[in-house]
Tab-separated table of C-alpha atoms in Angstrom:
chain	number	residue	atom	x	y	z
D	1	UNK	CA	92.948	95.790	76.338
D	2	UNK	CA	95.076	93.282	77.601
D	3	UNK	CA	92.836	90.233	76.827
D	4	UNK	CA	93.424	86.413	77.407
D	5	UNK	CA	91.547	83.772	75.980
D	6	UNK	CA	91.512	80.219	76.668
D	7	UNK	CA	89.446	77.003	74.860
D	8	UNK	CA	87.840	75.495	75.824
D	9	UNK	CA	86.969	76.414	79.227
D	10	UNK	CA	86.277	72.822	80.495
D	11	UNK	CA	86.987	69.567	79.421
D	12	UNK	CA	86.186	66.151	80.477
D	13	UNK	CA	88.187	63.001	78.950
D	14	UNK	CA	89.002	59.030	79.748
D	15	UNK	CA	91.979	58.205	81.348
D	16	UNK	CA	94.941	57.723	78.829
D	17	UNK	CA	94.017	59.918	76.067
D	18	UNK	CA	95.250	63.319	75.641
D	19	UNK	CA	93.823	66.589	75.685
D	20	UNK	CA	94.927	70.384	74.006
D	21	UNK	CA	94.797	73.470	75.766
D	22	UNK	CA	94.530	76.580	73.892
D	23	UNK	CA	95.697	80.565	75.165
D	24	UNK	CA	95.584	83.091	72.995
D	25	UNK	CA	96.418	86.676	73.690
D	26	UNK	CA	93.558	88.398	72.014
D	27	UNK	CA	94.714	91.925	71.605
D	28	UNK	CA	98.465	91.898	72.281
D	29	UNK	CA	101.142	90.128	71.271
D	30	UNK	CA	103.002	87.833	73.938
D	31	UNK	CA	106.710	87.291	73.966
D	32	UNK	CA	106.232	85.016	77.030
D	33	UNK	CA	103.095	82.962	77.968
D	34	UNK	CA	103.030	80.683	81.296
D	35	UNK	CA	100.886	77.921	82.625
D	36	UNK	CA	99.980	77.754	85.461
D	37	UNK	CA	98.032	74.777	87.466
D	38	UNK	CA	95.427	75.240	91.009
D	39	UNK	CA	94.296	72.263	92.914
D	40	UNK	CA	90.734	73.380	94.424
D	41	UNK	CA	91.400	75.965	96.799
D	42	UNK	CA	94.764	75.994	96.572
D	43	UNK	CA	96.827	78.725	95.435
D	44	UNK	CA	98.565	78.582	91.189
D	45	UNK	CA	101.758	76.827	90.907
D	46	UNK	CA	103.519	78.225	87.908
D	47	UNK	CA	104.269	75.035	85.848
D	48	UNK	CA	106.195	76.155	82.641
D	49	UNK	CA	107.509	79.248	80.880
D	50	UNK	CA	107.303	79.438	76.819
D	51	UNK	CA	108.616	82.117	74.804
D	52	UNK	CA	107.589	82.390	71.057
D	53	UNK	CA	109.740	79.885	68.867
D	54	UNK	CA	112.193	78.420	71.719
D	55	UNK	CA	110.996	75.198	74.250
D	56	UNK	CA	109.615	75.540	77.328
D	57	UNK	CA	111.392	75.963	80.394
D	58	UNK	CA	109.199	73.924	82.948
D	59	UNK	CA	109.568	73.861	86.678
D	60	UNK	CA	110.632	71.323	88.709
D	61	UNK	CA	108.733	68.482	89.023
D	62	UNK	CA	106.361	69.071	86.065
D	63	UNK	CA	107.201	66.532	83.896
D	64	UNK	CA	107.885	67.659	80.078
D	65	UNK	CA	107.006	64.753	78.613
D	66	UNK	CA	103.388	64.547	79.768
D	67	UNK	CA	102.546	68.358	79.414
D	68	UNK	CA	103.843	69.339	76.086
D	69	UNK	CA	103.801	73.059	75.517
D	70	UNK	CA	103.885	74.782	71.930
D	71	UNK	CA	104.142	78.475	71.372
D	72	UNK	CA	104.152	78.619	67.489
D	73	UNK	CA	103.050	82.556	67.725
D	74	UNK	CA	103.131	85.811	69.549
D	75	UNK	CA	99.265	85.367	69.894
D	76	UNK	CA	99.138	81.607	70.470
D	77	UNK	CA	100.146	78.950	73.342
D	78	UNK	CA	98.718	75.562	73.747
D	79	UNK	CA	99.329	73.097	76.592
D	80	UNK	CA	98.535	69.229	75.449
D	81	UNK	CA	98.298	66.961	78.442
D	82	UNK	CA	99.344	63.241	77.173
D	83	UNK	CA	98.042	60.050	78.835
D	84	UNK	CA	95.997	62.164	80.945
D	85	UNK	CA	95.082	60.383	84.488
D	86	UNK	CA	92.865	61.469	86.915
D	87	UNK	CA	95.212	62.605	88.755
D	88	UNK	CA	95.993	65.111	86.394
D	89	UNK	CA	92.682	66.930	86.512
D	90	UNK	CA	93.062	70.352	87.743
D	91	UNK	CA	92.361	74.051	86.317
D	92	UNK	CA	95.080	74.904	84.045
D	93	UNK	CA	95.452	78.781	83.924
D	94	UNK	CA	97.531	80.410	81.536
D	95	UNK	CA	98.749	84.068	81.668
D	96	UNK	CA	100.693	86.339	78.969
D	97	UNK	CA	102.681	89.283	78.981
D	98	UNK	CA	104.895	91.477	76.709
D	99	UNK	CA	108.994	92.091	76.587
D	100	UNK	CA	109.817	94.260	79.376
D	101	UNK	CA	105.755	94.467	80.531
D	102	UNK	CA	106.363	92.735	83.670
D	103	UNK	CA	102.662	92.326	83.977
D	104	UNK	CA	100.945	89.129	83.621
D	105	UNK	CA	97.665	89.101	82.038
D	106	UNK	CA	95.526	86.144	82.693
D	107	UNK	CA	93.175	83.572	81.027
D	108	UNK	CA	89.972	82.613	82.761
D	109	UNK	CA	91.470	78.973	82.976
D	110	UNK	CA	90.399	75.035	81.718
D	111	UNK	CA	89.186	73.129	84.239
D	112	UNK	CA	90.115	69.565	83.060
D	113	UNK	CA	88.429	66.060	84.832
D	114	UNK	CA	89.960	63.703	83.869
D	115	UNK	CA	87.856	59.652	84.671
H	1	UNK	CA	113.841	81.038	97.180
H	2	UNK	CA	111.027	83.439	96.938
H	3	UNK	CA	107.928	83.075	98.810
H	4	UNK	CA	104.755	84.452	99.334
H	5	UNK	CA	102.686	84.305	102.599
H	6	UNK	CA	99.146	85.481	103.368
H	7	UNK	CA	98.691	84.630	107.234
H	8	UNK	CA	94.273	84.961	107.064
H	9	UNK	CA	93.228	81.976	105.017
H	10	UNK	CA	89.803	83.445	105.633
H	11	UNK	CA	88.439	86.757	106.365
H	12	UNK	CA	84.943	87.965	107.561
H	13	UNK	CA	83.763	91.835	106.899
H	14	UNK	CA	80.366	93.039	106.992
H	15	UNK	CA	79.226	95.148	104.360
H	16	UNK	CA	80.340	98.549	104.173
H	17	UNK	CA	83.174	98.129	107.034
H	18	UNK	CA	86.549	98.199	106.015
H	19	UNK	CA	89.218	95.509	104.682
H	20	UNK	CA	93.029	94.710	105.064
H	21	UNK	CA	94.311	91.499	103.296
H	22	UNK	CA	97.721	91.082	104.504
H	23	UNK	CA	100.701	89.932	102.676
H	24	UNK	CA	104.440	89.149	103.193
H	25	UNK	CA	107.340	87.952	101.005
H	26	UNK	CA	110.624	86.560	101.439
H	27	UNK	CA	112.651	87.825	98.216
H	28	UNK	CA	116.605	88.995	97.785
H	29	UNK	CA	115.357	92.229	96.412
H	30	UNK	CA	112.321	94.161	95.789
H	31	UNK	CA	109.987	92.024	94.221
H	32	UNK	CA	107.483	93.306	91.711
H	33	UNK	CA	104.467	92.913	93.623
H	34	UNK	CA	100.613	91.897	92.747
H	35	UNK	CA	97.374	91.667	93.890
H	36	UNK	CA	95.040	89.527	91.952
H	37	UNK	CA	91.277	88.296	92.582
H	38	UNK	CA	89.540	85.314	91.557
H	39	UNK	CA	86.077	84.817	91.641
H	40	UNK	CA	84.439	80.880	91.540
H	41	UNK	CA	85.670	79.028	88.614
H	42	UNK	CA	87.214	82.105	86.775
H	43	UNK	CA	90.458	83.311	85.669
H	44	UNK	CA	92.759	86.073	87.863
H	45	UNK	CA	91.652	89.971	87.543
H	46	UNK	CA	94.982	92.116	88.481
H	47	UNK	CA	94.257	94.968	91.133
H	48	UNK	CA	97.023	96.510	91.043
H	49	UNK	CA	100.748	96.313	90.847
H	50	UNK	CA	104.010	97.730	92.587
H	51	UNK	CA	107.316	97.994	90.324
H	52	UNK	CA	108.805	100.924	91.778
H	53	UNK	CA	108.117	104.966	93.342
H	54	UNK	CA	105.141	105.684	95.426
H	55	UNK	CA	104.539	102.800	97.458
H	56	UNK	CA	101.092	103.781	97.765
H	57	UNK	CA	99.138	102.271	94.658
H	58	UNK	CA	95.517	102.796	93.649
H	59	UNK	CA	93.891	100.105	91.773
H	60	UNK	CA	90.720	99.308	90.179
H	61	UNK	CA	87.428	98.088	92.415
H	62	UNK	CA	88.356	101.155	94.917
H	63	UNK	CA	91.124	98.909	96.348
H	64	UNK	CA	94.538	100.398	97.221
H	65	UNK	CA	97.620	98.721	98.863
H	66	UNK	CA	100.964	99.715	100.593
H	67	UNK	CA	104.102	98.512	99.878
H	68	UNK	CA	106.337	98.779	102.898
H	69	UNK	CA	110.000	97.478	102.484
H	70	UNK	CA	110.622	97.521	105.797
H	71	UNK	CA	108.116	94.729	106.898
H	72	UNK	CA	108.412	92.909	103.367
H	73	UNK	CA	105.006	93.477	103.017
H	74	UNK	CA	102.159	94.897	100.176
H	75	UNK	CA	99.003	94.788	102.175
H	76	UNK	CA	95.617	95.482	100.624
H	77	UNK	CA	93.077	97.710	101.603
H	78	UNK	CA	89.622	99.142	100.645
H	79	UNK	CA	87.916	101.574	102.683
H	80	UNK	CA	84.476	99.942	102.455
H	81	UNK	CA	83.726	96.765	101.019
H	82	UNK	CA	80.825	96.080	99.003
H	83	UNK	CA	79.343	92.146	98.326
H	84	UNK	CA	80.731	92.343	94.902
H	85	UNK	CA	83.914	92.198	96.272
H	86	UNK	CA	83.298	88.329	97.937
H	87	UNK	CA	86.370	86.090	96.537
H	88	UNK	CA	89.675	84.691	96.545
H	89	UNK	CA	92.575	87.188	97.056
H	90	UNK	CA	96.235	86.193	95.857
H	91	UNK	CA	99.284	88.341	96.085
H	92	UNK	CA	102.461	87.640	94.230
H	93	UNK	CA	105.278	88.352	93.048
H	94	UNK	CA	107.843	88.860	90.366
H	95	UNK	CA	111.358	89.308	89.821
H	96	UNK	CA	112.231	92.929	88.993
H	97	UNK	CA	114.965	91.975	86.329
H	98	UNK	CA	112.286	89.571	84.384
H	99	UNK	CA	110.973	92.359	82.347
H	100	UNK	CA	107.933	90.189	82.304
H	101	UNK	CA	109.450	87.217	81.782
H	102	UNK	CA	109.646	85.133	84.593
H	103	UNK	CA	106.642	83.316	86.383
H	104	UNK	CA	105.085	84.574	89.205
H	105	UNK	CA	104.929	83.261	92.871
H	106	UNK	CA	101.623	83.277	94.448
H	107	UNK	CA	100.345	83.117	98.126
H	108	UNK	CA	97.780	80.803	99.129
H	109	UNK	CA	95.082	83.015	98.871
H	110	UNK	CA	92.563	84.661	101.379
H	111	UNK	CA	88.893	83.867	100.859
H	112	UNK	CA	87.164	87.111	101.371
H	113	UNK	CA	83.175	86.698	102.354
H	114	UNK	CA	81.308	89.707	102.628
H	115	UNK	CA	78.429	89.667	105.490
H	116	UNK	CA	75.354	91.475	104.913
């Protein structure tokens, strides 16, 4: 139980286009999902929080504009990167958990390279 | 501001010997507390969690850690480590009133490499 799944599970696109992120909670439903984003051997920084129907509450510094976040269902969260640079290429995790869970299940991450 | 510090960037243990990843936090209160692995290019696997009661917890993989308030810390422990078990180690943690709802905070990691 307890399963996250993210598509696709790499990506590689041109500088300035965009690119979609999928995380779906495959067996439970997810009041909250998260992204999360880890530079090569780095540790996750926790970039936004989305609850089902309401915006995202992003961190500082993460920029809302250029990584739009949609959680249109319980089961579904998707992460579009806009204008994507190469700076932006990373491995986007995403994790989900229930109301009151407190545990985060997570997805086995999208490593985006971005040229 | 919560934080999350795991002093051995890199650890060393043959096979079979045992293992201690060590981790502190700086938090107002107790902290929901995680240990998660990674292997190369994949996703996190949770090993186990502290909320609250015995601060002894038993995971899965054989691991087990110990939360002690007094030191801030939740280190992690196996009695005898197996190659399997070569990868990145992250603690973190959580605020208690989140209910699941907040992000997590993570360490940097320990890289864990088994030697046969």
């Amino acid at each position: 139980g307890a399963v996250v799944s993210q598509h696709p599970s790499r990506v590689i696109c041109k500088s300035g286009t965009s690119v979609k992120i999928e995380c779906r909670s495959l067996d439970f439903q997810a009041t909250t999902m998260f992204w999360y984003r880890q530079f090569p051997k780095q540790s996750l920084m926790l970039m936004a929080t989305s609850n089902e129907g309401s915006k995202a509450t992003y961190e500082q510094g993460v920029e809302k504009d250029k990584f739009l976040i949609n959680h249109a269902s319980l089961t579904l969260s998707t992460l579009t990167v806009t204008s994507a640079h190469p700076e932006d290429s990373s491995f986007y995790i995403c994790s989900a958990s229930t109301s009151g869970g407190g545990t985060q299940y997570f997805g086995p991450g999208t490593r985006l390279l971005v040229l | 501001a919560q934080s999350v510090t795991q002093p051995d960037i890199h650890i060393t243990v043959s096979e079979g010997a045992s293992l201690e990843l060590r981790c502190n936090y700086s938090y107002g209160a107790t902290p929901y507390l995680f240990w998660y692995v990674q292997s190369p290019g994949q996703g996190l696997q949770l090993l186990l969690k502290y909320f609250s009661g015995d601060t002894l917890v038993q995971g899965i993989k054989g691991f087990e850690a110990e939360f002690k308030r007094s030191q801030s810390s939740f280190n992690l422990r196996k009695p005898s480590v197996h190659w399997s078990d070569a990868a990145e180690y992250f603690c973190a943690v959580g605020a208690p009133s989140g209910g699941g709802a907040d992000g997590l905070t993570f360490g940097k990691g320990t890289h864990l490499i088994i030697q046969p």
